[in-house]
Coordinates of C-alpha atoms in Angstrom, one line a residue:
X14 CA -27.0 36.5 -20.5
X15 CA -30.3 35.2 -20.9
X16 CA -32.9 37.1 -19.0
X17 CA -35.2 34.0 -18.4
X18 CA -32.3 32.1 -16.6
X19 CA -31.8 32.3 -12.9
X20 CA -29.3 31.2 -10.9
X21 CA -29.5 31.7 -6.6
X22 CA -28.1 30.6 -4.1
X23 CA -28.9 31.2 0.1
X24 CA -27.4 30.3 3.1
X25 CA -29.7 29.8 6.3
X26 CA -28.5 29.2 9.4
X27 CA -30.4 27.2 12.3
X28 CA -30.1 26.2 15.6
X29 CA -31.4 22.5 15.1
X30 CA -29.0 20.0 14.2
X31 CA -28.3 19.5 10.8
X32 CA -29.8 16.0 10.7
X33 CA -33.2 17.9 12.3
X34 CA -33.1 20.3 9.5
X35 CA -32.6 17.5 6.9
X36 CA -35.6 15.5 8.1
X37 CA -37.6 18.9 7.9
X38 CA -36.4 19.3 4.4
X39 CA -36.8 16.3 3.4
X40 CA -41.0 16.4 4.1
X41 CA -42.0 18.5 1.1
X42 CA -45.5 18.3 2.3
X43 CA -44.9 20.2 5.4
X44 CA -43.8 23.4 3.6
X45 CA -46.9 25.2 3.4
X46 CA -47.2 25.1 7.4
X47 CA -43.9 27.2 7.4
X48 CA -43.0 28.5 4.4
X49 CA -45.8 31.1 3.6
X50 CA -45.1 31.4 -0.1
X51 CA -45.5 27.8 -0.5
X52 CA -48.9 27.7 -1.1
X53 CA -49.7 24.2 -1.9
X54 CA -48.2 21.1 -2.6
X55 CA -49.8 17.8 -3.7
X56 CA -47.9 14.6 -3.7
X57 CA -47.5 12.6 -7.0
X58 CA -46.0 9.8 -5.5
X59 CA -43.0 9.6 -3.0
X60 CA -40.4 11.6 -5.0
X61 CA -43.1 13.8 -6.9
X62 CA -44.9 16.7 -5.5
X63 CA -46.8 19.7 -7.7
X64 CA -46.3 23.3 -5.7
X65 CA -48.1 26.8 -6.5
X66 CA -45.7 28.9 -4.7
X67 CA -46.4 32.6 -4.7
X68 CA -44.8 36.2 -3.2
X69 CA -45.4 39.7 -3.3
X70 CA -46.2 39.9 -6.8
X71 CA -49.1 39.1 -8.2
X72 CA -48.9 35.5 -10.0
X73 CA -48.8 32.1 -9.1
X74 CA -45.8 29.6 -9.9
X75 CA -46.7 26.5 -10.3
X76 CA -44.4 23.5 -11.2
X77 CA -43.5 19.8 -10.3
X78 CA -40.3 18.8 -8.7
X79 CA -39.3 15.2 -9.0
X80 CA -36.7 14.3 -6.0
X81 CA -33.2 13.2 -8.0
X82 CA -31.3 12.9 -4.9
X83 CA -31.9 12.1 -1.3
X84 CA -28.5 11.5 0.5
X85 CA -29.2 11.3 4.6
X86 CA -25.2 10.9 5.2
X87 CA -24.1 14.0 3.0
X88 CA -27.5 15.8 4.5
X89 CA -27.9 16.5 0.2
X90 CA -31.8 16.8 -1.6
X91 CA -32.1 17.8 -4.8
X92 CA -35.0 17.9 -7.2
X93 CA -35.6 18.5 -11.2
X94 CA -38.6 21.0 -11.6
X95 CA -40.3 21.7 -14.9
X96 CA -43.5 23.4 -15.2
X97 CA -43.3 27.4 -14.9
X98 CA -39.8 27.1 -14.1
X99 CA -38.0 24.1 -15.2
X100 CA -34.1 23.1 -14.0
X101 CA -33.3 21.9 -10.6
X102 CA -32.9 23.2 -6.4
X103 CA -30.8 21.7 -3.9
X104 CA -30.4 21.7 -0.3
X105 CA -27.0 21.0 1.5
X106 CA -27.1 21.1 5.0
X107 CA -24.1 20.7 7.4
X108 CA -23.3 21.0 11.1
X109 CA -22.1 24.2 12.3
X110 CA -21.4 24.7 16.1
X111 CA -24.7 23.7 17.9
X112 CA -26.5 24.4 15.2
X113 CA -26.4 23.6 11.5
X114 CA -26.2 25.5 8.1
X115 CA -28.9 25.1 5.1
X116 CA -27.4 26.0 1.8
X117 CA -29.9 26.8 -1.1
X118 CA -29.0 26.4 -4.6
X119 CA -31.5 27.2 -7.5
X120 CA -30.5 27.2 -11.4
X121 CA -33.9 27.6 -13.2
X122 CA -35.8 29.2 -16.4
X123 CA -38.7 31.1 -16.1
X124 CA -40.9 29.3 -18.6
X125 CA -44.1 30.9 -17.2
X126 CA -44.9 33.1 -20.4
X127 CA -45.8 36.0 -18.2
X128 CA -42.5 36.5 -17.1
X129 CA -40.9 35.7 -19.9
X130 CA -42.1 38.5 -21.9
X131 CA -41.5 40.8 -18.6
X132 CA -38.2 39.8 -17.8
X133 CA -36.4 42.4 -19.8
X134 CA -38.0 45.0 -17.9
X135 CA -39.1 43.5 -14.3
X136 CA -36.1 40.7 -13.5
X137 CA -34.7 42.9 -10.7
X138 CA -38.1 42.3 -9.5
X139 CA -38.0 38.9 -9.8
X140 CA -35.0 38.4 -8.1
X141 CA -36.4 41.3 -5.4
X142 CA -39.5 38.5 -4.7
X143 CA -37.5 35.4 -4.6
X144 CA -35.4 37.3 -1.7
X145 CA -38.1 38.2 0.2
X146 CA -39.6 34.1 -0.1
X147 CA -36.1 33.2 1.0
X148 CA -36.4 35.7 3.3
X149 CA -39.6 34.4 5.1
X150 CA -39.1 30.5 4.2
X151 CA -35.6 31.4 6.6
X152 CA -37.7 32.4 9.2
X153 CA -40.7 30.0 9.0
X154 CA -38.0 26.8 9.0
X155 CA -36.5 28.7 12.1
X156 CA -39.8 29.0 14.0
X157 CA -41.0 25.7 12.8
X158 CA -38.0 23.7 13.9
X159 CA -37.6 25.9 17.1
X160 CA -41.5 24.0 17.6
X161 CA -40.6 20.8 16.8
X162 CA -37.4 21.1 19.4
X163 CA -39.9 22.3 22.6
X164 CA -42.4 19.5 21.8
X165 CA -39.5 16.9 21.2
X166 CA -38.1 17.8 24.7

């Protein structure tokens, strides 16, 4: 196994539809208003944003995800990152009762050299602080699209 490669996967449930929780998705910019790890993003163009995304520990991730696929019917975005970690995250979100269900899929290597030449000792860690981010961006998405429900009503 190679200690620099990550794979994750998380499953959040909302009560939005799914096609609310697509559109929220979808608007990378908007992150950093719910997603507290998500520091900043800056647009590149319309399928391009840089992030600096950060958790409990102490050091910044920064990387640039290029949208590869936006599919509104299948409720599917997925984007190629390179930068401090370079592969690819996806989103599928489908309808589940009233509500709808976010599936997270990550398969990425740690390039950062920091944790590169830490992994052998501090990977539970790693994966430790990419729970807890999931953890909070769960929550955040839930409050956030709770909001945009109350003022859409």
């Amino acid at each position: 196994m190679d200690l620099n490669s990550y794979s994750f996967r998380s499953v959040w449930p909302v009560d939005a539809s799914a096609d609310e929780a697509y559109r929220a998705l979808r608007e990378v910019d908007d992150y950093p208003a719910w997603w507290p790890e998500v520091r900043r993003t800056h647009r590149i163009d319309e399928l391009t944003h840089d992030m600096v995304v950060r958790s409990l520990l102490p050091y910044d991730l920064v990387f640039r995800t290029t949208r590869s696929r936006e599919d509104a019917n299948e409720r599917v975005l997925e984007a190629r990152m390179q930068g401090d970690l370079a592969g690819f995250s996806r989103w599928t979100i489908t309808p589940s009762g009233s509500g709808a269900t976010l599936v997270f899929e990550e398969k990425v290597v740690a390039a950062k050299p920091l944790l590169r030449r830490l992994a052998a000792v501090a990977r539970p860690a790693f994966v430790a602080n990419h729970s807890l981010m999931m953890r909070h961006g769960r929550q955040g998405l839930r409050a956030y699209l709770a909001g945009l429900r109350r003022g859409a009503s």
